[in-house]
PDB file of C-alpha atoms in Angstrom:
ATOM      1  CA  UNK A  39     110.417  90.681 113.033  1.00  0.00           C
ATOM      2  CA  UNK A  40     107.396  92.462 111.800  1.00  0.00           C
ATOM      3  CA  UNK A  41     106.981  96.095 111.080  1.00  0.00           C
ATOM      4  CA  UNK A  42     103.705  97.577 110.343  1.00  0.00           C
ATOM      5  CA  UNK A  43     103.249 100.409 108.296  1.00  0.00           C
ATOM      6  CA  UNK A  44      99.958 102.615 107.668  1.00  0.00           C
ATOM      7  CA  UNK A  45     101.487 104.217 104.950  1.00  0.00           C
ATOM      8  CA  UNK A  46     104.691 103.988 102.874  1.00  0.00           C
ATOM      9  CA  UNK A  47     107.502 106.299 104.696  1.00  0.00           C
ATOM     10  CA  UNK A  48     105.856 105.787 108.166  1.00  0.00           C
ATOM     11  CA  UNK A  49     108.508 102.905 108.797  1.00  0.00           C
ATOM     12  CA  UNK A  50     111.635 104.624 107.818  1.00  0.00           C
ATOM     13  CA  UNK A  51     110.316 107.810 108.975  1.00  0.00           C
ATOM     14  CA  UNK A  52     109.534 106.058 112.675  1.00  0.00           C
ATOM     15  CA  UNK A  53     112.422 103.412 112.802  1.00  0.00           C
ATOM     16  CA  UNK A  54     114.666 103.311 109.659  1.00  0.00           C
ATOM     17  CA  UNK A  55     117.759 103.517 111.260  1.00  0.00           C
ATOM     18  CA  UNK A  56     117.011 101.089 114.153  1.00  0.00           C
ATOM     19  CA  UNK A  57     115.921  98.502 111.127  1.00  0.00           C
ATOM     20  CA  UNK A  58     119.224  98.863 109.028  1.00  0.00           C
ATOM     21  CA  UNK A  59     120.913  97.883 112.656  1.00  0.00           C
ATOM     22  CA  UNK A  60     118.501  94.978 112.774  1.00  0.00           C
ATOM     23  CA  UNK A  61     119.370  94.018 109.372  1.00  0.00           C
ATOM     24  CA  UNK A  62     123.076  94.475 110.136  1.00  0.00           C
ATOM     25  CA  UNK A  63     122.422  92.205 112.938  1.00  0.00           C
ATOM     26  CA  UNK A  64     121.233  89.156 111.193  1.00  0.00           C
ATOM     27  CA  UNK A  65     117.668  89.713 111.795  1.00  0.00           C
ATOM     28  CA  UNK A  66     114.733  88.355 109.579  1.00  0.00           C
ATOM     29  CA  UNK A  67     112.459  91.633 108.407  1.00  0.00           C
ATOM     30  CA  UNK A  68     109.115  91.757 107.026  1.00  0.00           C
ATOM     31  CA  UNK A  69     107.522  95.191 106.593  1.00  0.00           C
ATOM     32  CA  UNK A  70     103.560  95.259 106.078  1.00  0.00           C
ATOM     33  CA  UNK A  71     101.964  98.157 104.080  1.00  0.00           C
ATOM     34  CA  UNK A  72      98.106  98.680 105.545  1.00  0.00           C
ATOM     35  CA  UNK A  73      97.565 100.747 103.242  1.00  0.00           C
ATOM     36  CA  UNK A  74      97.345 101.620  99.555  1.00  0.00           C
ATOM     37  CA  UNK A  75      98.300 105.287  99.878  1.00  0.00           C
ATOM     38  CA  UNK A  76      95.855 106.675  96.973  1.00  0.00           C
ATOM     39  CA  UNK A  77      95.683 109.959  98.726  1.00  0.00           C
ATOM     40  CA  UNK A  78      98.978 111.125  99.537  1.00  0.00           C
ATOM     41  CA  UNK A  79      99.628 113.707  97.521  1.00  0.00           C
ATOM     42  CA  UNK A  80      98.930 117.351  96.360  1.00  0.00           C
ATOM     43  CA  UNK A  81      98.455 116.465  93.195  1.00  0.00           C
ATOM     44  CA  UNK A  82      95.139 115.586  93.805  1.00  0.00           C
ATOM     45  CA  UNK A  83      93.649 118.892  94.134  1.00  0.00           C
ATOM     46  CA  UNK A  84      91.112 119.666  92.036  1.00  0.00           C
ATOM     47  CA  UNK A  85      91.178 116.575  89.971  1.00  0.00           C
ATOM     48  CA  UNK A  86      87.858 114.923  89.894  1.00  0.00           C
ATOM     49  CA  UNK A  87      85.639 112.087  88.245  1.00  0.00           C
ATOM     50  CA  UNK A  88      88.191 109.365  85.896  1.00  0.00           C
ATOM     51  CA  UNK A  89      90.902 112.004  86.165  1.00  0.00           C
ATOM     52  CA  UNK A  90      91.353 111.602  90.037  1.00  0.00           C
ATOM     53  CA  UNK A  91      90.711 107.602  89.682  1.00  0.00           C
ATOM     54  CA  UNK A  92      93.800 107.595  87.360  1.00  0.00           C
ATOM     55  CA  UNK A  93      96.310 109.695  88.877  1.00  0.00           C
ATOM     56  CA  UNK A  94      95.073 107.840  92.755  1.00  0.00           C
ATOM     57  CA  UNK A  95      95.804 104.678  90.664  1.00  0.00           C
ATOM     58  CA  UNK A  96      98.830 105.855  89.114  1.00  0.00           C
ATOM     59  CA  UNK A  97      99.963 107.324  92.777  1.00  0.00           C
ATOM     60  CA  UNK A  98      99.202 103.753  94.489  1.00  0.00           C
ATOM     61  CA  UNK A  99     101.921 102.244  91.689  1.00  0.00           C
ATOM     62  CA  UNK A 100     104.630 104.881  91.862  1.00  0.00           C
ATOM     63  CA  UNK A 101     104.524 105.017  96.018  1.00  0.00           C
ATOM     64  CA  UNK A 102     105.016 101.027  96.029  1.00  0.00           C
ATOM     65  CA  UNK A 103     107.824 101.539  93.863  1.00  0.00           C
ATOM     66  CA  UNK A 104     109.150 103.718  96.175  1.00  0.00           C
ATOM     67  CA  UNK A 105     108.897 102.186  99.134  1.00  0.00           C
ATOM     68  CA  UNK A 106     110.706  98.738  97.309  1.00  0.00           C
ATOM     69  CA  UNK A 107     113.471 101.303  96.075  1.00  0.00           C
ATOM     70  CA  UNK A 108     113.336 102.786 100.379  1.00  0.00           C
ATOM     71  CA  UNK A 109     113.458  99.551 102.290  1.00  0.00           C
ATOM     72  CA  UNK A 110     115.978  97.877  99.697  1.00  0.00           C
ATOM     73  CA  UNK A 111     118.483 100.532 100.727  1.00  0.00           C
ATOM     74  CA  UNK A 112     118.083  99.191 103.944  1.00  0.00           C
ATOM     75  CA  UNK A 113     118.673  95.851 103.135  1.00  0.00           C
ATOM     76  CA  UNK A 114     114.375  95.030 103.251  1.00  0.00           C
ATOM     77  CA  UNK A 115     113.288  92.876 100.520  1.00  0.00           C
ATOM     78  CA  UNK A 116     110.228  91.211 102.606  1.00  0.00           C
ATOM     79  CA  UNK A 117     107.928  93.577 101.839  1.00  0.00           C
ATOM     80  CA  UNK A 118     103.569  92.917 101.827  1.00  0.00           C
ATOM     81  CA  UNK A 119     101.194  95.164 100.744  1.00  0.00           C
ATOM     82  CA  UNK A 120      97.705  95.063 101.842  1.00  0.00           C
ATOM     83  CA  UNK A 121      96.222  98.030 100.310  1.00  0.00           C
ATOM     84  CA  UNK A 122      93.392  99.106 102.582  1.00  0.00           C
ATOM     85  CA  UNK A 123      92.157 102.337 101.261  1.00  0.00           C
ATOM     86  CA  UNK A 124      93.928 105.271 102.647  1.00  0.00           C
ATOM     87  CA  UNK A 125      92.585 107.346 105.810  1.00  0.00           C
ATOM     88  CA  UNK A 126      90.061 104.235 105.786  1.00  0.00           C
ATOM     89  CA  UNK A 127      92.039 101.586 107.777  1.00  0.00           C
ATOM     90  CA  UNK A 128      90.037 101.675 110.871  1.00  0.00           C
ATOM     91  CA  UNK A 129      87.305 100.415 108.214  1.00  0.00           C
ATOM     92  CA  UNK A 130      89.314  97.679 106.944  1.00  0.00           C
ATOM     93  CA  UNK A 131      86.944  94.837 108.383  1.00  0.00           C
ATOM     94  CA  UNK A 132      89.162  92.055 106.439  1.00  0.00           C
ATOM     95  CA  UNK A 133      92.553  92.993 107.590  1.00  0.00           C
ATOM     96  CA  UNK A 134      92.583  91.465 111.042  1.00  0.00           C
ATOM     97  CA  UNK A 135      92.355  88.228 109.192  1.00  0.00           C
ATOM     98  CA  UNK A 136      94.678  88.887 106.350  1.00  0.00           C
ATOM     99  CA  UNK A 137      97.398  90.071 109.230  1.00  0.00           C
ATOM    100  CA  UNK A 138      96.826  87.147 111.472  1.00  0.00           C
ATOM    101  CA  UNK A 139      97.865  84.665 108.266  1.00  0.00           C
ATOM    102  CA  UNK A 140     100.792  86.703 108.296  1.00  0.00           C
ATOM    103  CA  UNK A 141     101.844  86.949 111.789  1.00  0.00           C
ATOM    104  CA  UNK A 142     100.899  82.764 111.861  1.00  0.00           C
ATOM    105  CA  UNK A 143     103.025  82.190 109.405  1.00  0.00           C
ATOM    106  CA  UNK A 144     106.067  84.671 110.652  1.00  0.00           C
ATOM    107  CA  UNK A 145     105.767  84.016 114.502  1.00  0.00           C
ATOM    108  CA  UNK A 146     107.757  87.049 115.241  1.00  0.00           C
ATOM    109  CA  UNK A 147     109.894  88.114 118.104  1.00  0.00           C
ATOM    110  CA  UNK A 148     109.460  91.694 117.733  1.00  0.00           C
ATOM    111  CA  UNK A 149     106.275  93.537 115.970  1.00  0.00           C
ATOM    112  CA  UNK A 150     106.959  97.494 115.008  1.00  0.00           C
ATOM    113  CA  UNK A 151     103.869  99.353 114.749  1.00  0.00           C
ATOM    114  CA  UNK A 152     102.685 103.365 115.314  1.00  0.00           C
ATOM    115  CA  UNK A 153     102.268 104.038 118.996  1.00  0.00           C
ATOM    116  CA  UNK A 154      98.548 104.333 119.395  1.00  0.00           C
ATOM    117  CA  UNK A 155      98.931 107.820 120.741  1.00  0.00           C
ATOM    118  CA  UNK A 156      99.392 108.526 116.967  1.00  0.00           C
ATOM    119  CA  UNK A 157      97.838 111.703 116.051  1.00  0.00           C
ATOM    120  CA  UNK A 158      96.977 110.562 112.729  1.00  0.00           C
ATOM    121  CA  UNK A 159      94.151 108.247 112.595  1.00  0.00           C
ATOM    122  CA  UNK A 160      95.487 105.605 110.267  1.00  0.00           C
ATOM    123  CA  UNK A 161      98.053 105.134 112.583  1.00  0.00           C
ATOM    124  CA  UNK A 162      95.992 104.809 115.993  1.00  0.00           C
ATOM    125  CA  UNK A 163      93.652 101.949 114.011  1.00  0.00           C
ATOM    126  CA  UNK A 164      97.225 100.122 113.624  1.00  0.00           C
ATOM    127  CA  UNK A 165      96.504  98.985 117.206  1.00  0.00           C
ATOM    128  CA  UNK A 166      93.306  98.205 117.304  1.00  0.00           C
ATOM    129  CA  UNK A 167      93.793  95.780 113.758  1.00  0.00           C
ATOM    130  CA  UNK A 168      96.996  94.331 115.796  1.00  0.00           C
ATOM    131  CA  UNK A 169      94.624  93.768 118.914  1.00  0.00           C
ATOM    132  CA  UNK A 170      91.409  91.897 116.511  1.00  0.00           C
ATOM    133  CA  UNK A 171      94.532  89.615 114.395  1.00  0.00           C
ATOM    134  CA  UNK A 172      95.875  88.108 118.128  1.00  0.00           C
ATOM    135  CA  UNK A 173      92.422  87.563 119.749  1.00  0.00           C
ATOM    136  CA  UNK A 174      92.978  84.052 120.819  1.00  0.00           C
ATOM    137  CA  UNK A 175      96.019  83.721 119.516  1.00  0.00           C
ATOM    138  CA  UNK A 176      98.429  80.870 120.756  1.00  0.00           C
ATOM    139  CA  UNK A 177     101.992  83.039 120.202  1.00  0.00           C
ATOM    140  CA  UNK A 178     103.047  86.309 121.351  1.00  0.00           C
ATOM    141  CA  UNK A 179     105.990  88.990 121.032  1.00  0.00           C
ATOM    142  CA  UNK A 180     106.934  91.977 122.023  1.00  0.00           C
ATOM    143  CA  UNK A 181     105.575  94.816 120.709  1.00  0.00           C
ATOM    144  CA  UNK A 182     107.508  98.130 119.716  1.00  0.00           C
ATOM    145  CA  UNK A 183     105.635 101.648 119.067  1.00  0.00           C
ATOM    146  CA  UNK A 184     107.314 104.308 117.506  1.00  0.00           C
ATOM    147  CA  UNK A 185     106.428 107.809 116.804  1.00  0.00           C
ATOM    148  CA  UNK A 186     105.567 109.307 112.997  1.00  0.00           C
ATOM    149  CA  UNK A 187     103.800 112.797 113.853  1.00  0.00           C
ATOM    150  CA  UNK A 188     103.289 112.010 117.722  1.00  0.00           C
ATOM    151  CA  UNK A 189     106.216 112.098 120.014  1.00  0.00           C
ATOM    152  CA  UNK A 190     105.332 109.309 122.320  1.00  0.00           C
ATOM    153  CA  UNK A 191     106.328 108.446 125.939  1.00  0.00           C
ATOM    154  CA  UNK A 192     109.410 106.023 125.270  1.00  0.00           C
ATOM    155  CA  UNK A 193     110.960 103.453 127.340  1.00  0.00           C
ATOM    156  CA  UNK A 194     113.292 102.337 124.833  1.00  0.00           C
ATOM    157  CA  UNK A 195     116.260 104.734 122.988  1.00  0.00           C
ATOM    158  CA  UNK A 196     117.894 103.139 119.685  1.00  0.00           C
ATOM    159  CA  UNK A 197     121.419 105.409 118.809  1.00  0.00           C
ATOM    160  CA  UNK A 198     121.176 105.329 114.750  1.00  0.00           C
ATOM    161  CA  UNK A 199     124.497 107.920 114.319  1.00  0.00           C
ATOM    162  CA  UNK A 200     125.474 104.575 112.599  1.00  0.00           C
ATOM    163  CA  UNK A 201     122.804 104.154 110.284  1.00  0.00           C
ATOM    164  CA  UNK A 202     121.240 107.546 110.249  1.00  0.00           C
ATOM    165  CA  UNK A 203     123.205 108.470 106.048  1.00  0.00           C
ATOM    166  CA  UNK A 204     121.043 105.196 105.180  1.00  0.00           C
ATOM    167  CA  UNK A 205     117.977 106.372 106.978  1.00  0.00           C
ATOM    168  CA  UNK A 206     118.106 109.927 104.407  1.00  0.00           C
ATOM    169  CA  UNK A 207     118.616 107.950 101.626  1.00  0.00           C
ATOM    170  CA  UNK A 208     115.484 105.698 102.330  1.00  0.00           C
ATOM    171  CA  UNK A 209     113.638 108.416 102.864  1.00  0.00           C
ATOM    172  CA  UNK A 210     114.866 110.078  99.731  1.00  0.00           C
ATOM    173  CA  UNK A 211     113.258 107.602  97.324  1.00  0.00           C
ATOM    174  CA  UNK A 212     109.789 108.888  98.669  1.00  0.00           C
ATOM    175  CA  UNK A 213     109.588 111.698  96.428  1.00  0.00           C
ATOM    176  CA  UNK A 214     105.598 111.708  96.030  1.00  0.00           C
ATOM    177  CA  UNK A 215     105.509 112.253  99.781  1.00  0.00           C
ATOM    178  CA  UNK A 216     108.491 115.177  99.172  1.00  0.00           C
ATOM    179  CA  UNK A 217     107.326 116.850  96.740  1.00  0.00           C
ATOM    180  CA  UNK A 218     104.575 118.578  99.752  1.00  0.00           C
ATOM    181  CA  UNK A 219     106.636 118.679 102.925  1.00  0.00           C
ATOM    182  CA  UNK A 220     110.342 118.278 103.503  1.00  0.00           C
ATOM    183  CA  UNK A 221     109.902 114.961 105.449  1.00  0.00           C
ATOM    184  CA  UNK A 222     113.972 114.492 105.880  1.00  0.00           C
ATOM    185  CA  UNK A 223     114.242 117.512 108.199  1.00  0.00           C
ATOM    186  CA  UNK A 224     111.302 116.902 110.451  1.00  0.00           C
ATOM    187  CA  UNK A 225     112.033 113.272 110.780  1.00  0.00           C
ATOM    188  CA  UNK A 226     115.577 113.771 111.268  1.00  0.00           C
ATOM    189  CA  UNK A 227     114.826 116.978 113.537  1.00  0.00           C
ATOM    190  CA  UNK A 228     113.214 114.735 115.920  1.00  0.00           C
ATOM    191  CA  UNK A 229     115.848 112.091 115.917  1.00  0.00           C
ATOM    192  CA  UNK A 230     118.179 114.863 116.890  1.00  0.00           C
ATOM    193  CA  UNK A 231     116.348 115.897 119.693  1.00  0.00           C
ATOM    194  CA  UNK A 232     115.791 112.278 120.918  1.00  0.00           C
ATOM    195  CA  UNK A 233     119.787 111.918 121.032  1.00  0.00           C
ATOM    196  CA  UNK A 234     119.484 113.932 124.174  1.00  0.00           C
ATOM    197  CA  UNK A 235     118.464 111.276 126.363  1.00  0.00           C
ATOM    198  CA  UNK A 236     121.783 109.453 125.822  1.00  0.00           C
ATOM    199  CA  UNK A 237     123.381 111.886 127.953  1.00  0.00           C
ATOM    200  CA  UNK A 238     127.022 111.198 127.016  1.00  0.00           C
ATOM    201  CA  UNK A 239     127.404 113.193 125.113  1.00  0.00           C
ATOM    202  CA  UNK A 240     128.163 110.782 121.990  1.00  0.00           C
ATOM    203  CA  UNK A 241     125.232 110.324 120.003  1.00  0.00           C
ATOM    204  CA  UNK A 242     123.798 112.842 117.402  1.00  0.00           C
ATOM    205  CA  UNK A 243     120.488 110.857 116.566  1.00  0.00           C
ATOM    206  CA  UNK A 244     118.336 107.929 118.362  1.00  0.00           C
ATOM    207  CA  UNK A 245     114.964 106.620 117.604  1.00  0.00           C
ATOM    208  CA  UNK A 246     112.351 106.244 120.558  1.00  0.00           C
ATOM    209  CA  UNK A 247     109.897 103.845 121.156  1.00  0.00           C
ATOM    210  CA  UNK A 248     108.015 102.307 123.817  1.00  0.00           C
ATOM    211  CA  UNK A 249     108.440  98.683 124.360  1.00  0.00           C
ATOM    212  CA  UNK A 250     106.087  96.193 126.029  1.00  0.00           C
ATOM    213  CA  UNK A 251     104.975  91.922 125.575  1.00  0.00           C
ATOM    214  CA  UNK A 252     102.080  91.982 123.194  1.00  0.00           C
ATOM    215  CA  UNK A 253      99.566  91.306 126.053  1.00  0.00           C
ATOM    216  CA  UNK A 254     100.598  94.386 128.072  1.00  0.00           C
ATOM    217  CA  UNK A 255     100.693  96.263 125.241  1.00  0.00           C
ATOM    218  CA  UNK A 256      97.246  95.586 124.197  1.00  0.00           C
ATOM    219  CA  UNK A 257      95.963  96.153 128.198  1.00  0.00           C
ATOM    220  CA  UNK A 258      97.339  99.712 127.936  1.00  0.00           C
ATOM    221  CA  UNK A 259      95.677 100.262 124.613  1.00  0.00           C
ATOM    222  CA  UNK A 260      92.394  98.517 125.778  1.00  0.00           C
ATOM    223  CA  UNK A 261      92.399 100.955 129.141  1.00  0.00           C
ATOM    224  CA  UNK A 262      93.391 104.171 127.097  1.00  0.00           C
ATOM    225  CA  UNK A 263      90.078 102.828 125.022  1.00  0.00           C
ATOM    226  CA  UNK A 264      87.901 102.355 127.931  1.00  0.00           C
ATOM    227  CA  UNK A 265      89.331 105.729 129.694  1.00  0.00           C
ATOM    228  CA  UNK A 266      87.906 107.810 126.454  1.00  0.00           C
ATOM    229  CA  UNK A 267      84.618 106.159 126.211  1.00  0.00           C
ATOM    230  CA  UNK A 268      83.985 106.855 129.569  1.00  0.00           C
ATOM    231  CA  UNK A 269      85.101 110.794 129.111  1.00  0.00           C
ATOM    232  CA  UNK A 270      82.745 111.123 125.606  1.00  0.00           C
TER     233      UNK A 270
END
């Protein structure tokens, strides 16, 4: 499988837990940074000229590191970095190609990516880069949405009481992205209040997603599209 990842915490953040049961299972994982994350962090503020260039350079190094040190506690040790420029992705113009190679050379069962009712829009150009890699394409999967900082509409509940200890700990190795906002709580927050649709009663945390095959996937994306340009 294939997970794509805008920036580095959005895939433990969305589905850490369900990926250490995937890994527990057997399964083959690849996770795919977009992009380079240059941006993500207070820091920043007020720095300007060489001084910004360094520290977004320095930043881009220390938040790979940590996202090695993140999936390896999950048992994740494919990991590609593309390094689009950050809150640029929609931009990315070579990606589509550079993703298809990958995909090609993966053929994948299942692809993880941000639901494209993503609020952030680094995450909603996931989908759109997903739909220009598999124009034409001769393979398919399924494809498997979660939710960062946009509670989607799932079809698809993952119980991660299992895995959840792991989950905080991956998370925990993203301290550029902690340092600004506790990240733990509201990620785990939401995976508490997900639980609730197991209704027995058992489970303290799930993940949610929605599910689809690639081509329905990209027909609900491609009407959502349509469906906005008509309402601008």
């Amino acid at each position: 499988m294939v997970v794509l990842a805008p920036h580095m915490d959005d895939e433990v953040i969305g589905c850490g837990g369900t990926l250490r049961k995937h890994v527990l299972n057997g399964a083959d994982v690849t996770v795919v940074f977009l992009t380079d994350g240059r941006y993500g962090s207070s820091t920043l503020n007020g720095l300007l000229g060489e001084t910004r260039r360094r520290q977004e350079n320095a930043l881009i190094e220390s938040r790979k590191r940590e996202a090695r040190r993140a999936l390896g506690t999950l048992g994740i040790h494919q990991i590609a970095f593309l390094d689009a420029e950050e809150t640029k992705l929609a931009w990315a113009k070579e990606l589509p190609q550079r993703l298809r190679q990958i995909l090609e050379s993966i053929r994948p069962d299942l692809v993880y990516l941000p639901f494209f009712l993503e609020e952030h829009p680094d995450h909603r150009a996931v989908s759109r880069l997903l739909l220009d890699a598999m124009n034409d394409a001769d393979f398919g999967f399924d494809c498997i949405g979660y939710e960062v900082w946009t509670p989607l509409f799932p079809n698809c509940f993952v119980k991660i009481d299992d895995t959840v200890e792991l989950k905080k700990q991956a998370l925990q190795h993203y301290e550029s992205q902690l340092a600004d906002a506790d990240y733990i709580h509201t990620s785990l927050g939401l995976n508490a209040y997900r639980s609730c649709a197991l209704l027995n009663h058992t489970g303290a945390f799930a993940e949610a997603f929605f599910r689809a095959p690639l081509q329905d996937y990209l027909e609900l994306y491609r009407s959502y599209c349509e469906f906005n340009r008509a309402k601008a």
